[in-house]
Coordinates of C-alpha atoms and ligand atoms in Angstrom, one line a residue:
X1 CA 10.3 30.8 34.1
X2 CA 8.2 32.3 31.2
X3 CA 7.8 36.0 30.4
X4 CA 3.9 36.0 29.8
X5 CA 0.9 36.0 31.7
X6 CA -2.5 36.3 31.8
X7 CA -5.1 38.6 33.0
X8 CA -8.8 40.1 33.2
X9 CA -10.3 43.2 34.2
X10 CA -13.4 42.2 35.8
X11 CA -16.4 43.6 35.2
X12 CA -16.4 45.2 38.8
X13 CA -13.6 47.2 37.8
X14 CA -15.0 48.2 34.3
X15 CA -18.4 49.2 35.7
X16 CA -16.5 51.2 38.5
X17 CA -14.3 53.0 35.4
X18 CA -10.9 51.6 36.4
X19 CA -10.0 50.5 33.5
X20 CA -7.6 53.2 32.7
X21 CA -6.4 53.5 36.0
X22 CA -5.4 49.3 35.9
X23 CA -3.5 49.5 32.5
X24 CA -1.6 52.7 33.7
X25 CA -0.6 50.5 36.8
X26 CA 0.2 47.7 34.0
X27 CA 2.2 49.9 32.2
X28 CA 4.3 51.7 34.9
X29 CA 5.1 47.8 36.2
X30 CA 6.8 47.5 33.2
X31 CA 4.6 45.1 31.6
X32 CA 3.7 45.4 27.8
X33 CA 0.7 44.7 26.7
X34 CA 0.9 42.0 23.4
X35 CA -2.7 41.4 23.3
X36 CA -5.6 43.0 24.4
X37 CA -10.2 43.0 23.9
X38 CA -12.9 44.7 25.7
X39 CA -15.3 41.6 25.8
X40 CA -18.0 39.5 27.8
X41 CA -18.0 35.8 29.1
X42 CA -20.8 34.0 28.8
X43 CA -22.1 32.2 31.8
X44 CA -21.1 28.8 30.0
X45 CA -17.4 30.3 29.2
X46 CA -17.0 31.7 32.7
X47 CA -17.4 28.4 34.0
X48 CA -15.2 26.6 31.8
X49 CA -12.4 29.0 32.9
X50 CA -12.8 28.6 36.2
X51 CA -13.6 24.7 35.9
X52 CA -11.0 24.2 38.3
X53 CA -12.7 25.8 40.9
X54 CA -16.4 24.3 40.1
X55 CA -16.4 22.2 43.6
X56 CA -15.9 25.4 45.8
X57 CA -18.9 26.9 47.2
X58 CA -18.0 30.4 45.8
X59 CA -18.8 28.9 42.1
X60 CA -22.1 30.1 41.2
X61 CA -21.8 33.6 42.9
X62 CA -18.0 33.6 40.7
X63 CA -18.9 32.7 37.4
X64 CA -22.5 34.8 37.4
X65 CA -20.0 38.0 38.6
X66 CA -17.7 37.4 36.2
X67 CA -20.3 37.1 33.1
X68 CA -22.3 40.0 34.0
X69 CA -20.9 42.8 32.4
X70 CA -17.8 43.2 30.1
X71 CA -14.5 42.5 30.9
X72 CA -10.9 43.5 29.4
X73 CA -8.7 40.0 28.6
X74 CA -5.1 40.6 27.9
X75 CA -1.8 39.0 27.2
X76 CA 1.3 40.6 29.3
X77 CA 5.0 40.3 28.7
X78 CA 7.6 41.0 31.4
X79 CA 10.5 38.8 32.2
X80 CA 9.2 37.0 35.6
X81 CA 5.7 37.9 34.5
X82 CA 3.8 35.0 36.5
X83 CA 5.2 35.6 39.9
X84 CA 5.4 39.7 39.3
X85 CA 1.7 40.1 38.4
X86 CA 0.9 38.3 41.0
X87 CA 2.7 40.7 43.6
X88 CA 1.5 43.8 41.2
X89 CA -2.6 42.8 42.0
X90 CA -2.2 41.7 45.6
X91 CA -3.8 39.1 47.7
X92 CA -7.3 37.5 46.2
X93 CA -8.5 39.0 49.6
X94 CA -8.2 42.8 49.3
X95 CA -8.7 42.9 52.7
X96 CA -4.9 40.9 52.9
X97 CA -3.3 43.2 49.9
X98 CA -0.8 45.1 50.4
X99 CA -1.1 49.0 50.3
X100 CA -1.0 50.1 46.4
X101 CA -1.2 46.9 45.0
X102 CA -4.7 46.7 42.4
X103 CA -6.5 44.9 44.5
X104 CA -5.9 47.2 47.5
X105 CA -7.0 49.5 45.4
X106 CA -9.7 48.8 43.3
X107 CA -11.2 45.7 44.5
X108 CA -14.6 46.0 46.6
X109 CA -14.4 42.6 48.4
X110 CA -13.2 39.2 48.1
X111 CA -15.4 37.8 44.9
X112 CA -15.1 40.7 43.5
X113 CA -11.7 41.9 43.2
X114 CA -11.1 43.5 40.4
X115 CA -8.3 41.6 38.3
X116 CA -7.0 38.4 37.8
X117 CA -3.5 37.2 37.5
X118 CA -2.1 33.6 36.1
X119 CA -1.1 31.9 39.1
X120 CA 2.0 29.4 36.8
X121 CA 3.1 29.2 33.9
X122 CA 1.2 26.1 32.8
X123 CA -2.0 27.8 33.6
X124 CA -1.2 31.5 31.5
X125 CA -0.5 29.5 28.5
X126 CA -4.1 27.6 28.7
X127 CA -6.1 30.6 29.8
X128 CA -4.1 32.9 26.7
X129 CA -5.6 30.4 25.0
X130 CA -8.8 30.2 26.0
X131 CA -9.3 34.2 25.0
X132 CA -6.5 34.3 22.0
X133 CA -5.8 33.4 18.6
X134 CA -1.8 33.2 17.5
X135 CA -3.0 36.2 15.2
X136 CA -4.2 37.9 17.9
X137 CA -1.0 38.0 20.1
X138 CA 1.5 41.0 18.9
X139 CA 4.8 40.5 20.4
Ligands
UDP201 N1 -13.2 33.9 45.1 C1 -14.4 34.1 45.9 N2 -14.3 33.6 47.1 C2 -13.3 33.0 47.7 C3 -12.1 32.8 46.9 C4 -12.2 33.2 45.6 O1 -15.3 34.7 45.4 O2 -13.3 32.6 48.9 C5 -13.2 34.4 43.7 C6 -12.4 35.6 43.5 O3 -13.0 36.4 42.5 C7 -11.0 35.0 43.0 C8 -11.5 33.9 42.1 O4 -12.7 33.3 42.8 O5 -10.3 36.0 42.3 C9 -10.5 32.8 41.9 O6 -10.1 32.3 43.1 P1 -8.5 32.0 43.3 O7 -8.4 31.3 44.6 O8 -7.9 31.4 42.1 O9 -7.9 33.5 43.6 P2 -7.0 34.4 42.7 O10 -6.0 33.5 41.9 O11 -7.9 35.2 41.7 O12 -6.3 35.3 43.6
MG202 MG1 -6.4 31.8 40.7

């Protein structure tokens, strides 16, 4: 078990002006925020981070959402911060999430759902990566 993980603010969210509103849920979860930019992906770095997902049909329609407007990337510590991220934002359907989790909240259908969430260990440290220098990260 590690006590980082991952996530975005997706530009659905920002556009809608929920970016406040996400960090305060953040927050009050008990996570801490160790790093933290208000960027965009380009198309060609949306689809490297979701490379994994390049054979599913939602693809395209994914990585042209996620590049088209800014985003916020951040770096969360908690103990358990995988697995309690992951029950903090909801199911990737907000249809499916449960009552006063992000998603249910904030999210306007299934593509665009409003935040995502490292789904292991293995795959927070790559994607912290991906957005993050060492420098960058204040623990
Ligand atoms: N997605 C989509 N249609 C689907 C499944 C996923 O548009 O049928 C999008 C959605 O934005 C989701 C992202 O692709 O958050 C990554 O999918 P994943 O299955 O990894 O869901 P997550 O881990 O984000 O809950
Ligand atoms: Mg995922």
């Amino acid at each position: 078990m590690s006590n980082r993980t991952f996530t975005m603010i997706k530009p659905d969210a920002v556009e809608n002006g929920h970016i406040g509103a996400i960090l305060e849920k953040i927050n009050s979860a008990g996570f801490k925020i160790i790093a933290m930019k208000y960027t965009q992906l380009s198309l060609e770095k949306a689809e490297k981070f979701y490379e994994t997902h390049s054979d599913r049909p939602f693809f395209n329609e994914l990585v042209t959402f996620m590049s088209r407007g800014p985003i916020i990337a951040a770096i969360l510590e908690k103990d358990n911060a995988v697995e309690d991220f992951r029950e903090l934002i909801g199911s990737t359907n907000p249809s499916e999430a449960k009552e006063g989790t992000i998603r249910n909240l904030f999210a306007t259908s299934m593509g665009e759902n409003a935040v995502h969430g490292s789904d292991s260990d293995e795959n927070a440290k790559i994607e912290e990566s991906f957005h993050f220098t060492s420098e960058e990260i204040l623990s």
